[in-house]
Amino acid sequence: MTAPAQKAPEKKVYIRTYGCQMNVYDSSRMADALAPLGYGTTENPEDADMVILNTCHIREKAAEKVFSDLGRLRPLKGEKDLIIAVAGCVAQAEGAEIMTRAPFVDIVVGPQAYHRLPQMIGEVKAKRVGAEHRKLIDTEFPVESKFDLLPAPRQEGPAAFLSVQEGCDKFCTFCVVPYTRGAEYSRPVAAILNEARGLVAGGAREITLLGQNVNAYHGTAADGGTLGLGALVRELAKIEGLARIRYMTSHPRDMDASLIEAHRDVPQMMPFLHLPVQAGSDRILKAMNRGHTRADYLRIVETLRKHRPDLALSSDFIVGFPGETDADFQDTLALATEVNYAQCFTFKYSARPGTPASTMDDQVPEDVKSERLTILQDLIARQQRAFNAASVGCTFDVLLTGTGRNPGQLVGKSPYLQAVHVMADPSLIGQIVPVHITTLETNSLGGTLEDARLPGAGLKQEPQVARR
Ligand code: 5AD
Ligand code: SF4
């Protein structure tokens, strides 16, 4: 018997994603939600019947980019019956402003309401026939959970993301997330395990658990009890075929003993952790309302490394928070030096409307922020280079995710999220294979299959042709 032919999508949606991994996840769930309406995805806005900008509000630059991109989309609207939607955190925070500044936008939908997109599209279309063009804004925090109403995600490739928690109750004084994403919400354990099983059945070998504050996870279990992230990881580790588990982004305050011990006890836990500290000075940490000191953070890192000696760390840093002095900044450099990160994300403080820090005295001048950012970035770049250089000569288990740029080459991910290139047969895509790391490239590592019997192991890399 032949499988029923899949109906070719009749319409196309172009989704542009800004910001964090959570938005990447939401974008793919929006595509899933639109598929039953006959929408396939396209990489090209000119081909699209609908455009969704899934936006980020975390820093001013990211938020402003949305308005300039909307300006570029406007002419397309004149050419055909294009529906333009703005989703994500700018939609949540600035819905009314979007409609004023870009009146050609049809739909504004917040991060907790996008399961209603199909209905909103229907309404927009119905209103267009004859009647005057109506716009829809939905930035509610609905009582129903979008996760219960969205279709099951379709897994493509061996690495998957799974959102387990959303929102944040921590109210760091610089951050818009508690306002745009709302209060902390944890999905029930059974729903997560179901989704994870579906992803593994669809070919996923690695799952990254996502949440704005992922280790604040406290989901309801089948017996009515509550599980933290450590316990959830232990449940997920029982799924046959799931070889790797990661999670991000976590908060130092929620690194409890169960989660730290999971790094030691659960073989599927990858030895890489993104644990943002933001700043190294106690005075600034307090003004940021982080709820932990520099010593608390260093103690957590020490305990984690005791449990998992091969653990590598990354962090987020903000320089130029209001009131940050040179001495405070030196404390940040000293902390980064002491921890010795594998990589980091570094940002200049950006005043966000409605956050307590935006109205604090002693805002730091832009040129001082820029100078500090460069100094910190230099330090982190040196640490990252040293970490990657130390990988040469090691053998890493690499999850092969696809084909590389050169003929015969595959690309994969090391346990430390480094991109690894290796000559190997495409039949190995989706497998985890030991790779002996031999070279350090600009943004990746190169290696050879450790097991010479694997297909493609003997292939030699063709000499690189210089690209112009
Ligand atoms: N300015 C600069 N960086 C910020 N972040 C969050 N809010 C701001 C802001 N107002 C950074 C933090 C956070 C990351 C996702 O973005 O470092 O961890
Ligand atoms: Fe923002 Fe702080 Fe919550 Fe992270 S913990 S999302 S930085 S408020």
CSV table of C-alpha atoms and ligand atoms in Angstrom, one decimal:
chain,number,residue,atom,x,y,z
A,1,MET,CA,0.0,0.0,0.0
A,2,THR,CA,1.3,3.4,-0.8
A,3,ALA,CA,1.2,6.3,1.7
A,4,PRO,CA,-1.5,8.9,0.9
A,5,ALA,CA,0.1,11.7,-1.0
A,6,GLN,CA,0.8,14.8,1.1
A,7,LYS,CA,-1.2,17.8,-0.1
A,8,ALA,CA,1.2,20.4,-1.4
A,9,PRO,CA,0.8,23.7,0.5
A,10,GLU,CA,-1.3,26.2,-1.4
A,11,LYS,CA,0.0,29.3,0.4
A,12,LYS,CA,3.3,30.4,1.8
A,13,VAL,CA,4.3,32.0,5.1
A,14,TYR,CA,7.6,33.8,5.6
A,15,ILE,CA,8.6,33.9,9.3
A,16,ARG,CA,11.5,36.1,10.4
A,17,THR,CA,12.8,35.4,13.9
A,18,TYR,CA,14.6,37.8,16.1
A,19,GLY,CA,16.2,37.2,19.5
A,20,CYS,CA,16.4,34.1,21.6
A,21,GLN,CA,16.1,30.4,21.1
A,22,MET,CA,12.6,30.6,22.6
A,23,ASN,CA,11.5,32.7,19.7
A,24,VAL,CA,13.1,30.2,17.3
A,25,TYR,CA,10.9,27.5,19.0
A,26,ASP,CA,7.8,29.7,18.9
A,27,SER,CA,8.4,30.4,15.2
A,28,SER,CA,8.4,26.8,14.3
A,29,ARG,CA,5.2,26.2,16.4
A,30,MET,CA,3.6,29.1,14.5
A,31,ALA,CA,4.5,27.3,11.3
A,32,ASP,CA,2.9,24.1,12.7
A,33,ALA,CA,-0.2,26.1,13.6
A,34,LEU,CA,-0.6,27.5,10.1
A,35,ALA,CA,0.1,24.2,8.2
A,36,PRO,CA,-3.5,22.9,8.6
A,37,LEU,CA,-4.6,26.2,6.9
A,38,GLY,CA,-2.5,25.2,3.8
A,39,TYR,CA,0.5,27.3,4.6
A,40,GLY,CA,4.0,26.0,3.8
A,41,THR,CA,7.1,28.0,4.7
A,42,THR,CA,9.2,30.1,2.4
A,43,GLU,CA,12.6,31.8,2.9
A,44,ASN,CA,11.6,34.6,0.6
A,45,PRO,CA,9.2,37.4,1.7
A,46,GLU,CA,8.4,38.2,-2.0
A,47,ASP,CA,6.9,34.7,-2.5
A,48,ALA,CA,4.8,34.9,0.7
A,49,ASP,CA,1.1,35.3,1.2
A,50,MET,CA,1.7,36.0,4.8
A,51,VAL,CA,4.7,37.4,6.7
A,52,ILE,CA,5.3,37.0,10.4
A,53,LEU,CA,7.9,39.0,12.2
A,54,ASN,CA,8.6,37.2,15.5
A,55,THR,CA,10.2,40.0,17.5
A,56,CYS,CA,12.5,40.6,20.4
A,57,HIS,CA,12.2,43.5,22.9
A,58,ILE,CA,15.2,42.7,25.1
A,59,ARG,CA,17.4,45.6,23.9
A,60,GLU,CA,16.5,48.8,22.0
A,61,LYS,CA,18.4,47.9,18.9
A,62,ALA,CA,16.4,44.6,18.4
A,63,ALA,CA,13.1,46.4,18.9
A,64,GLU,CA,13.9,49.2,16.5
A,65,LYS,CA,15.0,46.7,13.8
A,66,VAL,CA,11.4,45.5,13.6
A,67,PHE,CA,10.2,48.9,12.5
A,68,SER,CA,12.9,49.2,9.8
A,69,ASP,CA,12.1,45.7,8.5
A,70,LEU,CA,8.4,46.6,8.5
A,71,GLY,CA,9.2,49.6,6.3
A,72,ARG,CA,10.9,47.3,3.8
A,73,LEU,CA,7.9,45.0,3.7
A,74,ARG,CA,5.4,47.8,3.1
A,75,PRO,CA,5.8,47.9,-0.8
A,76,LEU,CA,5.1,44.2,-1.0
A,77,LYS,CA,1.7,44.8,0.4
A,78,GLY,CA,0.8,47.0,-2.5
A,79,GLU,CA,1.6,44.2,-5.0
A,80,LYS,CA,-0.6,41.5,-3.6
A,81,ASP,CA,-3.0,40.5,-0.8
A,82,LEU,CA,-0.3,40.0,1.8
A,83,ILE,CA,-1.1,39.5,5.5
A,84,ILE,CA,1.5,41.0,7.8
A,85,ALA,CA,1.7,39.9,11.4
A,86,VAL,CA,4.0,41.1,14.2
A,87,ALA,CA,4.4,38.5,16.9
A,88,GLY,CA,6.7,38.1,19.9
A,89,CYS,CA,7.8,40.5,22.6
A,90,VAL,CA,7.7,43.8,20.7
A,91,ALA,CA,4.1,42.9,19.8
A,92,GLN,CA,3.4,42.3,23.5
A,93,ALA,CA,5.1,45.5,24.7
A,94,GLU,CA,4.3,47.9,21.8
A,95,GLY,CA,1.2,46.6,20.1
A,96,ALA,CA,-0.6,49.9,19.9
A,97,GLU,CA,2.5,51.7,18.8
A,98,ILE,CA,3.1,49.2,16.0
A,99,MET,CA,-0.4,49.9,14.6
A,100,THR,CA,0.2,53.6,14.7
A,101,ARG,CA,3.7,53.5,13.3
A,102,ALA,CA,3.0,50.8,10.7
A,103,PRO,CA,-0.7,51.0,10.0
A,104,PHE,CA,-0.4,48.4,7.2
A,105,VAL,CA,0.2,45.7,9.8
A,106,ASP,CA,-2.9,43.4,10.0
A,107,ILE,CA,-2.2,41.3,13.1
A,108,VAL,CA,-0.3,41.9,16.4
A,109,VAL,CA,-0.1,38.8,18.5
A,110,GLY,CA,1.7,38.3,21.8
A,111,PRO,CA,3.9,35.3,22.7
A,112,GLN,CA,1.1,33.7,24.8
A,113,ALA,CA,-1.6,34.1,22.2
A,114,TYR,CA,-0.2,32.8,18.9
A,115,HIS,CA,-2.2,29.6,19.0
A,116,ARG,CA,-5.1,31.9,18.0
A,117,LEU,CA,-3.3,32.9,14.8
A,118,PRO,CA,-5.5,30.7,12.5
A,119,GLN,CA,-8.6,32.3,13.9
A,120,MET,CA,-7.2,35.8,13.6
A,121,ILE,CA,-6.2,35.2,9.9
A,122,GLY,CA,-9.8,34.1,9.2
A,123,GLU,CA,-11.1,37.2,10.8
A,124,VAL,CA,-8.7,39.5,8.9
A,125,LYS,CA,-9.7,37.9,5.6
A,126,ALA,CA,-13.4,38.0,6.4
A,127,LYS,CA,-13.2,41.7,7.1
A,128,ARG,CA,-11.4,42.4,4.0
A,129,VAL,CA,-14.1,41.4,1.7
A,130,GLY,CA,-15.9,44.6,0.9
A,131,ALA,CA,-15.8,46.0,4.4
A,132,GLU,CA,-13.1,48.3,5.7
A,133,HIS,CA,-9.8,46.8,6.5
A,134,ARG,CA,-9.7,45.7,10.2
A,135,LYS,CA,-6.7,45.1,12.4
A,136,LEU,CA,-6.4,42.6,15.2
A,137,ILE,CA,-4.4,42.9,18.3
A,138,ASP,CA,-4.2,40.0,20.8
A,139,THR,CA,-1.7,40.6,23.6
A,140,GLU,CA,-3.6,38.8,26.3
A,141,PHE,CA,-2.2,36.4,28.7
A,142,PRO,CA,-5.0,33.9,28.1
A,143,VAL,CA,-6.1,31.4,30.8
A,144,GLU,CA,-5.7,28.5,28.3
A,145,SER,CA,-2.2,27.4,27.5
A,146,LYS,CA,-1.2,27.6,23.9
A,147,PHE,CA,0.7,24.4,24.3
A,148,ASP,CA,-2.5,22.5,24.8
A,149,LEU,CA,-4.0,23.9,21.6
A,150,LEU,CA,-1.1,23.8,19.2
A,151,PRO,CA,-0.6,20.8,16.9
A,152,ALA,CA,2.3,18.5,17.9
A,153,PRO,CA,5.6,19.8,16.5
A,154,ARG,CA,7.1,18.1,13.5
A,155,GLN,CA,10.7,17.1,14.1
A,156,GLU,CA,13.3,17.8,11.4
A,157,GLY,CA,16.9,16.6,12.0
A,158,PRO,CA,18.6,15.1,15.0
A,159,ALA,CA,18.7,18.2,17.3
A,160,ALA,CA,15.4,19.5,18.8
A,161,PHE,CA,14.2,22.2,21.1
A,162,LEU,CA,11.4,21.7,23.6
A,163,SER,CA,9.9,24.6,25.6
A,164,VAL,CA,9.2,23.5,29.2
A,165,GLN,CA,8.8,26.8,31.0
A,166,GLU,CA,8.0,30.3,30.1
A,167,GLY,CA,8.0,33.7,31.7
A,168,CYS,CA,9.9,35.0,34.7
A,169,ASP,CA,9.1,36.2,38.2
A,170,LYS,CA,12.6,37.4,39.0
A,171,PHE,CA,12.3,41.0,37.9
A,172,CYS,CA,15.9,41.9,37.3
A,173,THR,CA,15.8,45.6,37.1
A,174,PHE,CA,17.1,45.9,33.6
A,175,CYS,CA,14.9,43.2,32.0
A,176,VAL,CA,11.6,43.4,30.1
A,177,VAL,CA,10.9,39.7,30.1
A,178,PRO,CA,8.7,39.6,33.2
A,179,TYR,CA,6.5,42.2,31.4
A,180,THR,CA,6.5,40.7,27.9
A,181,ARG,CA,6.4,37.0,28.6
A,182,GLY,CA,4.5,37.2,31.9
A,183,ALA,CA,4.6,35.2,35.1
A,184,GLU,CA,6.4,31.9,35.3
A,185,TYR,CA,4.5,29.0,33.9
A,186,SER,CA,5.7,25.4,33.8
A,187,ARG,CA,4.2,22.8,31.4
A,188,PRO,CA,2.9,19.6,33.0
A,189,VAL,CA,5.4,16.7,33.1
A,190,ALA,CA,3.3,14.4,31.0
A,191,ALA,CA,2.9,16.9,28.1
A,192,ILE,CA,6.7,17.4,28.0
A,193,LEU,CA,7.4,13.7,28.1
A,194,ASN,CA,4.9,13.2,25.3
A,195,GLU,CA,6.4,15.9,23.2
A,196,ALA,CA,9.9,14.5,23.8
A,197,ARG,CA,8.9,11.0,22.8
A,198,GLY,CA,7.4,12.4,19.6
A,199,LEU,CA,10.6,14.3,18.8
A,200,VAL,CA,12.7,11.2,19.4
A,201,ALA,CA,10.4,9.1,17.2
A,202,GLY,CA,10.8,11.8,14.6
A,203,GLY,CA,14.6,11.4,14.7
A,204,ALA,CA,15.8,13.7,17.5
A,205,ARG,CA,18.9,12.5,19.4
A,206,GLU,CA,19.4,15.7,21.3
A,207,ILE,CA,16.8,17.8,23.1
A,208,THR,CA,17.5,21.3,24.5
A,209,LEU,CA,14.9,22.2,27.1
A,210,LEU,CA,14.0,25.8,26.8
A,211,GLY,CA,12.6,28.5,29.2
A,212,GLN,CA,13.4,32.1,30.1
A,213,ASN,CA,14.1,30.7,33.5
A,214,VAL,CA,14.3,27.1,32.7
A,215,ASN,CA,15.6,25.9,36.0
A,216,ALA,CA,12.7,27.5,37.8
A,217,TYR,CA,10.7,24.7,36.2
A,218,HIS,CA,8.2,23.2,38.6
A,219,GLY,CA,5.7,21.2,36.6
A,220,THR,CA,2.8,19.1,37.8
A,221,ALA,CA,3.5,15.3,37.7
A,222,ALA,CA,0.9,12.6,37.1
A,223,ASP,CA,0.5,11.9,40.8
A,224,GLY,CA,-0.3,15.6,41.5
A,225,GLY,CA,3.2,16.3,42.9
A,226,THR,CA,5.6,18.8,41.5
A,227,LEU,CA,8.9,18.1,39.7
A,228,GLY,CA,11.9,20.4,39.4
A,229,LEU,CA,14.2,20.5,36.4
A,230,GLY,CA,16.6,17.9,37.9
A,231,ALA,CA,13.8,15.4,38.3
A,232,LEU,CA,12.4,16.2,34.8
A,233,VAL,CA,15.8,15.6,33.3
A,234,ARG,CA,15.9,12.2,35.0
A,235,GLU,CA,12.5,11.3,33.6
A,236,LEU,CA,13.5,12.4,30.1
A,237,ALA,CA,16.7,10.3,30.3
A,238,LYS,CA,14.5,7.2,30.5
A,239,ILE,CA,13.4,7.8,26.9
A,240,GLU,CA,15.1,5.3,24.7
A,241,GLY,CA,17.0,6.9,21.8
A,242,LEU,CA,17.4,10.3,23.5
A,243,ALA,CA,21.2,10.6,23.8
A,244,ARG,CA,21.7,14.2,24.8
A,245,ILE,CA,19.9,16.6,27.1
A,246,ARG,CA,20.7,20.3,27.4
A,247,TYR,CA,18.8,23.2,29.0
A,248,MET,CA,18.8,27.0,28.7
A,249,THR,CA,18.6,29.7,30.1
A,250,SER,CA,19.1,29.1,33.7
A,251,HIS,CA,19.4,31.4,36.7
A,252,PRO,CA,22.0,30.9,39.5
A,253,ARG,CA,19.4,31.1,42.2
A,254,ASP,CA,17.6,28.1,40.8
A,255,MET,CA,20.6,25.8,40.5
A,256,ASP,CA,19.3,23.4,43.2
A,257,ALA,CA,21.1,20.3,44.5
A,258,SER,CA,18.9,17.9,42.4
A,259,LEU,CA,19.8,19.7,39.2
A,260,ILE,CA,23.5,19.9,40.0
A,261,GLU,CA,23.5,16.2,40.9
A,262,ALA,CA,21.8,15.4,37.6
A,263,HIS,CA,24.9,16.8,35.9
A,264,ARG,CA,26.9,14.1,37.7
A,265,ASP,CA,24.3,11.2,37.6
A,266,VAL,CA,22.6,11.5,34.2
A,267,PRO,CA,24.9,10.4,31.3
A,268,GLN,CA,22.8,12.2,28.7
A,269,MET,CA,23.4,15.6,30.3
A,270,MET,CA,25.9,17.5,28.2
A,271,PRO,CA,28.9,19.0,29.9
A,272,PHE,CA,28.1,22.5,28.9
A,273,LEU,CA,26.0,25.0,30.8
A,274,HIS,CA,24.8,28.5,30.0
A,275,LEU,CA,24.6,30.2,33.4
A,276,PRO,CA,24.4,34.0,33.1
A,277,VAL,CA,25.9,36.1,35.9
A,278,GLN,CA,25.5,39.5,34.2
A,279,ALA,CA,28.1,41.3,36.4
A,280,GLY,CA,30.9,40.6,38.9
A,281,SER,CA,30.4,43.3,41.4
A,282,ASP,CA,28.1,42.7,44.4
A,283,ARG,CA,27.0,46.3,44.4
A,284,ILE,CA,25.8,46.0,40.8
A,285,LEU,CA,24.3,42.5,41.3
A,286,LYS,CA,22.2,44.0,44.1
A,287,ALA,CA,21.1,47.0,42.0
A,288,MET,CA,20.2,44.5,39.2
A,289,ASN,CA,18.1,42.6,41.8
A,290,ARG,CA,19.8,39.4,40.8
A,291,GLY,CA,19.2,37.8,44.2
A,292,HIS,CA,22.7,36.3,44.5
A,293,THR,CA,26.2,37.5,45.2
A,294,ARG,CA,29.4,37.0,43.3
A,295,ALA,CA,30.5,34.5,45.9
A,296,ASP,CA,27.2,32.6,45.5
A,297,TYR,CA,27.8,32.3,41.8
A,298,LEU,CA,31.4,31.2,42.2
A,299,ARG,CA,30.3,28.6,44.8
A,300,ILE,CA,27.7,27.2,42.4
A,301,VAL,CA,30.3,26.9,39.6
A,302,GLU,CA,32.7,25.2,41.9
A,303,THR,CA,30.1,22.6,43.0
A,304,LEU,CA,29.1,22.0,39.4
A,305,ARG,CA,32.7,21.4,38.4
A,306,LYS,CA,33.2,19.1,41.4
A,307,HIS,CA,30.2,17.0,40.2
A,308,ARG,CA,31.2,17.2,36.5
A,309,PRO,CA,34.9,18.0,36.1
A,310,ASP,CA,34.6,18.3,32.3
A,311,LEU,CA,31.9,21.0,32.5
A,312,ALA,CA,32.4,24.1,30.4
A,313,LEU,CA,30.4,27.3,31.0
A,314,SER,CA,29.1,30.2,29.2
A,315,SER,CA,27.4,33.4,30.5
A,316,ASP,CA,25.7,36.6,29.6
A,317,PHE,CA,27.3,39.9,30.8
A,318,ILE,CA,25.9,43.4,30.8
A,319,VAL,CA,28.4,46.3,30.9
A,320,GLY,CA,27.5,49.9,31.8
A,321,PHE,CA,24.5,49.1,34.1
A,322,PRO,CA,23.5,52.4,35.8
A,323,GLY,CA,26.1,53.3,38.5
A,324,GLU,CA,28.7,50.9,37.3
A,325,THR,CA,32.1,52.3,38.2
A,326,ASP,CA,35.5,51.3,36.8
A,327,ALA,CA,36.1,49.3,40.0
A,328,ASP,CA,32.8,47.4,39.5
A,329,PHE,CA,33.8,46.7,35.9
A,330,GLN,CA,37.2,45.4,37.1
A,331,ASP,CA,35.2,43.0,39.4
A,332,THR,CA,33.4,41.7,36.3
A,333,LEU,CA,36.7,41.1,34.5
A,334,ALA,CA,38.1,39.4,37.5
A,335,LEU,CA,35.0,37.1,37.8
A,336,ALA,CA,35.3,36.2,34.1
A,337,THR,CA,39.0,35.5,34.5
A,338,GLU,CA,38.3,33.3,37.5
A,339,VAL,CA,35.5,31.2,35.9
A,340,ASN,CA,37.3,31.0,32.5
A,341,TYR,CA,34.4,30.6,30.1
A,342,ALA,CA,34.2,28.6,26.9
A,343,GLN,CA,32.1,31.4,25.4
A,344,CYS,CA,29.9,34.3,26.4
A,345,PHE,CA,27.3,36.8,25.2
A,346,THR,CA,28.2,40.4,26.1
A,347,PHE,CA,25.9,43.4,25.9
A,348,LYS,CA,25.9,47.1,26.6
A,349,TYR,CA,23.2,48.0,29.0
A,350,SER,CA,20.2,49.3,27.1
A,351,ALA,CA,17.5,51.2,29.0
A,352,ARG,CA,14.1,49.6,28.4
A,353,PRO,CA,10.9,51.5,29.0
A,354,GLY,CA,9.1,50.5,32.1
A,355,THR,CA,12.0,48.7,33.8
A,356,PRO,CA,13.3,50.1,37.1
A,357,ALA,CA,16.9,50.5,35.9
A,358,SER,CA,15.8,52.8,33.0
A,359,THR,CA,15.1,55.6,35.5
A,360,MET,CA,18.0,55.1,37.8
A,361,ASP,CA,20.5,57.9,38.4
A,362,ASP,CA,24.1,57.6,37.0
A,363,GLN,CA,23.3,56.2,33.6
A,364,VAL,CA,26.7,55.3,32.1
A,365,PRO,CA,27.7,57.3,29.0
A,366,GLU,CA,27.7,55.4,25.7
A,367,ASP,CA,31.4,55.8,25.0
A,368,VAL,CA,32.3,54.3,28.4
A,369,LYS,CA,29.9,51.3,27.8
A,370,SER,CA,31.6,50.8,24.4
A,371,GLU,CA,35.0,50.9,25.8
A,372,ARG,CA,34.1,48.4,28.6
A,373,LEU,CA,32.4,46.1,26.1
A,374,THR,CA,35.5,45.9,23.9
A,375,ILE,CA,37.7,45.1,26.9
A,376,LEU,CA,35.4,42.3,28.1
A,377,GLN,CA,34.9,41.0,24.6
A,378,ASP,CA,38.7,40.7,24.1
A,379,LEU,CA,39.0,38.8,27.4
A,380,ILE,CA,36.2,36.4,26.4
A,381,ALA,CA,37.5,35.9,22.9
A,382,ARG,CA,40.9,34.9,24.4
A,383,GLN,CA,39.2,32.4,26.7
A,384,GLN,CA,37.1,31.0,23.8
A,385,ARG,CA,40.1,30.6,21.6
A,386,ALA,CA,42.0,28.9,24.3
A,387,PHE,CA,39.1,26.5,25.0
A,388,ASN,CA,38.8,25.6,21.3
A,389,ALA,CA,42.5,25.2,20.9
A,390,ALA,CA,42.6,22.8,23.8
A,391,SER,CA,40.0,20.7,22.0
A,392,VAL,CA,42.6,19.8,19.3
A,393,GLY,CA,43.9,16.4,20.1
A,394,CYS,CA,40.8,15.3,22.0
A,395,THR,CA,38.2,12.8,20.8
A,396,PHE,CA,34.7,14.1,21.1
A,397,ASP,CA,31.4,12.4,20.5
A,398,VAL,CA,29.9,14.4,17.7
A,399,LEU,CA,26.2,14.5,16.7
A,400,LEU,CA,26.3,14.7,12.9
A,401,THR,CA,23.6,17.1,11.9
A,402,GLY,CA,24.0,17.6,8.1
A,403,THR,CA,26.3,18.1,5.2
A,404,GLY,CA,29.2,20.6,5.3
A,405,ARG,CA,30.3,23.1,2.8
A,406,ASN,CA,32.9,21.0,1.0
A,407,PRO,CA,32.2,17.8,-0.9
A,408,GLY,CA,32.1,14.7,1.3
A,409,GLN,CA,32.1,16.7,4.4
A,410,LEU,CA,29.6,16.5,7.3
A,411,VAL,CA,29.0,18.9,10.0
A,412,GLY,CA,28.1,18.1,13.6
A,413,LYS,CA,28.0,19.4,17.2
A,414,SER,CA,30.5,18.6,19.9
A,415,PRO,CA,29.3,18.1,23.5
A,416,TYR,CA,30.4,21.8,23.9
A,417,LEU,CA,28.2,23.1,21.1
A,418,GLN,CA,31.3,23.6,18.9
A,419,ALA,CA,30.7,23.0,15.1
A,420,VAL,CA,32.8,20.1,13.9
A,421,HIS,CA,33.6,19.3,10.3
A,422,VAL,CA,34.5,15.7,9.4
A,423,MET,CA,34.8,13.7,6.2
A,424,ALA,CA,32.1,11.0,6.5
A,425,ASP,CA,29.3,9.4,4.6
A,426,PRO,CA,25.9,11.1,4.6
A,427,SER,CA,24.3,7.9,5.9
A,428,LEU,CA,25.9,8.8,9.3
A,429,ILE,CA,23.7,12.0,9.6
A,430,GLY,CA,21.7,11.7,12.8
A,431,GLN,CA,24.3,9.5,14.5
A,432,ILE,CA,26.7,10.3,17.3
A,433,VAL,CA,30.3,9.2,16.4
A,434,PRO,CA,33.7,9.7,18.1
A,435,VAL,CA,35.7,12.3,16.1
A,436,HIS,CA,39.4,12.9,16.7
A,437,ILE,CA,39.8,16.7,16.6
A,438,THR,CA,42.8,17.7,14.5
A,439,THR,CA,42.3,21.3,13.5
A,440,LEU,CA,41.1,24.6,14.8
A,441,GLU,CA,39.3,26.7,12.2
A,442,THR,CA,37.9,30.2,12.5
A,443,ASN,CA,34.4,29.3,13.8
A,444,SER,CA,34.7,25.5,14.0
A,445,LEU,CA,36.8,22.5,14.6
A,446,GLY,CA,38.0,19.9,12.0
A,447,GLY,CA,38.5,16.2,12.7
A,448,THR,CA,38.5,12.6,11.5
A,449,LEU,CA,36.3,9.7,12.3
A,450,GLU,CA,38.0,7.7,15.1
A,451,ASP,CA,36.5,4.5,13.9
A,452,ALA,CA,38.1,3.8,10.5
A,453,ARG,CA,35.4,1.2,9.7
A,454,LEU,CA,32.6,3.9,9.5
A,455,PRO,CA,31.5,4.8,6.0
A,456,GLY,CA,33.5,7.7,4.6
A,457,ALA,CA,36.2,7.5,7.2
A,458,GLY,CA,39.0,7.0,4.6
A,459,LEU,CA,38.0,10.0,2.5
A,460,LYS,CA,40.5,12.8,2.3
A,461,GLN,CA,39.4,16.4,2.5
A,462,GLU,CA,39.9,18.1,-0.9
A,463,PRO,CA,42.4,21.0,-0.8
A,464,GLN,CA,40.4,24.2,-0.1
A,465,VAL,CA,40.0,26.4,-3.1
A,466,ALA,CA,40.5,30.0,-2.1
A,467,ARG,CA,37.2,31.9,-2.2
A,468,ARG,CA,37.0,35.3,-3.6
B,1,5AD,N1,20.3,45.7,28.3
B,1,5AD,C1,21.3,44.9,27.9
B,1,5AD,N2,21.3,43.6,27.9
B,1,5AD,C2,20.1,43.0,28.4
B,1,5AD,N3,19.8,41.7,28.6
B,1,5AD,C3,18.6,41.7,29.1
B,1,5AD,N4,18.1,42.9,29.3
B,1,5AD,C4,19.0,43.8,28.9
B,1,5AD,C5,19.2,45.2,28.8
B,1,5AD,N5,18.2,46.0,29.2
B,1,5AD,C6,20.7,40.6,28.4
B,1,5AD,C7,21.0,39.8,29.6
B,1,5AD,C8,20.2,38.6,29.4
B,1,5AD,C9,20.2,38.4,27.9
B,1,5AD,C10,19.2,37.5,27.3
B,1,5AD,O1,20.1,39.7,27.4
B,1,5AD,O2,22.4,39.5,29.7
B,1,5AD,O3,20.7,37.4,30.1
B,2,SF4,FE1,15.1,38.8,32.7
B,2,SF4,FE2,16.3,38.4,35.0
B,2,SF4,FE3,14.1,37.0,34.4
B,2,SF4,FE4,16.4,36.5,33.1
B,2,SF4,S1,16.0,36.2,35.3
B,2,SF4,S2,14.4,36.7,32.1
B,2,SF4,S3,17.4,38.5,33.1
B,2,SF4,S4,14.2,39.2,34.7
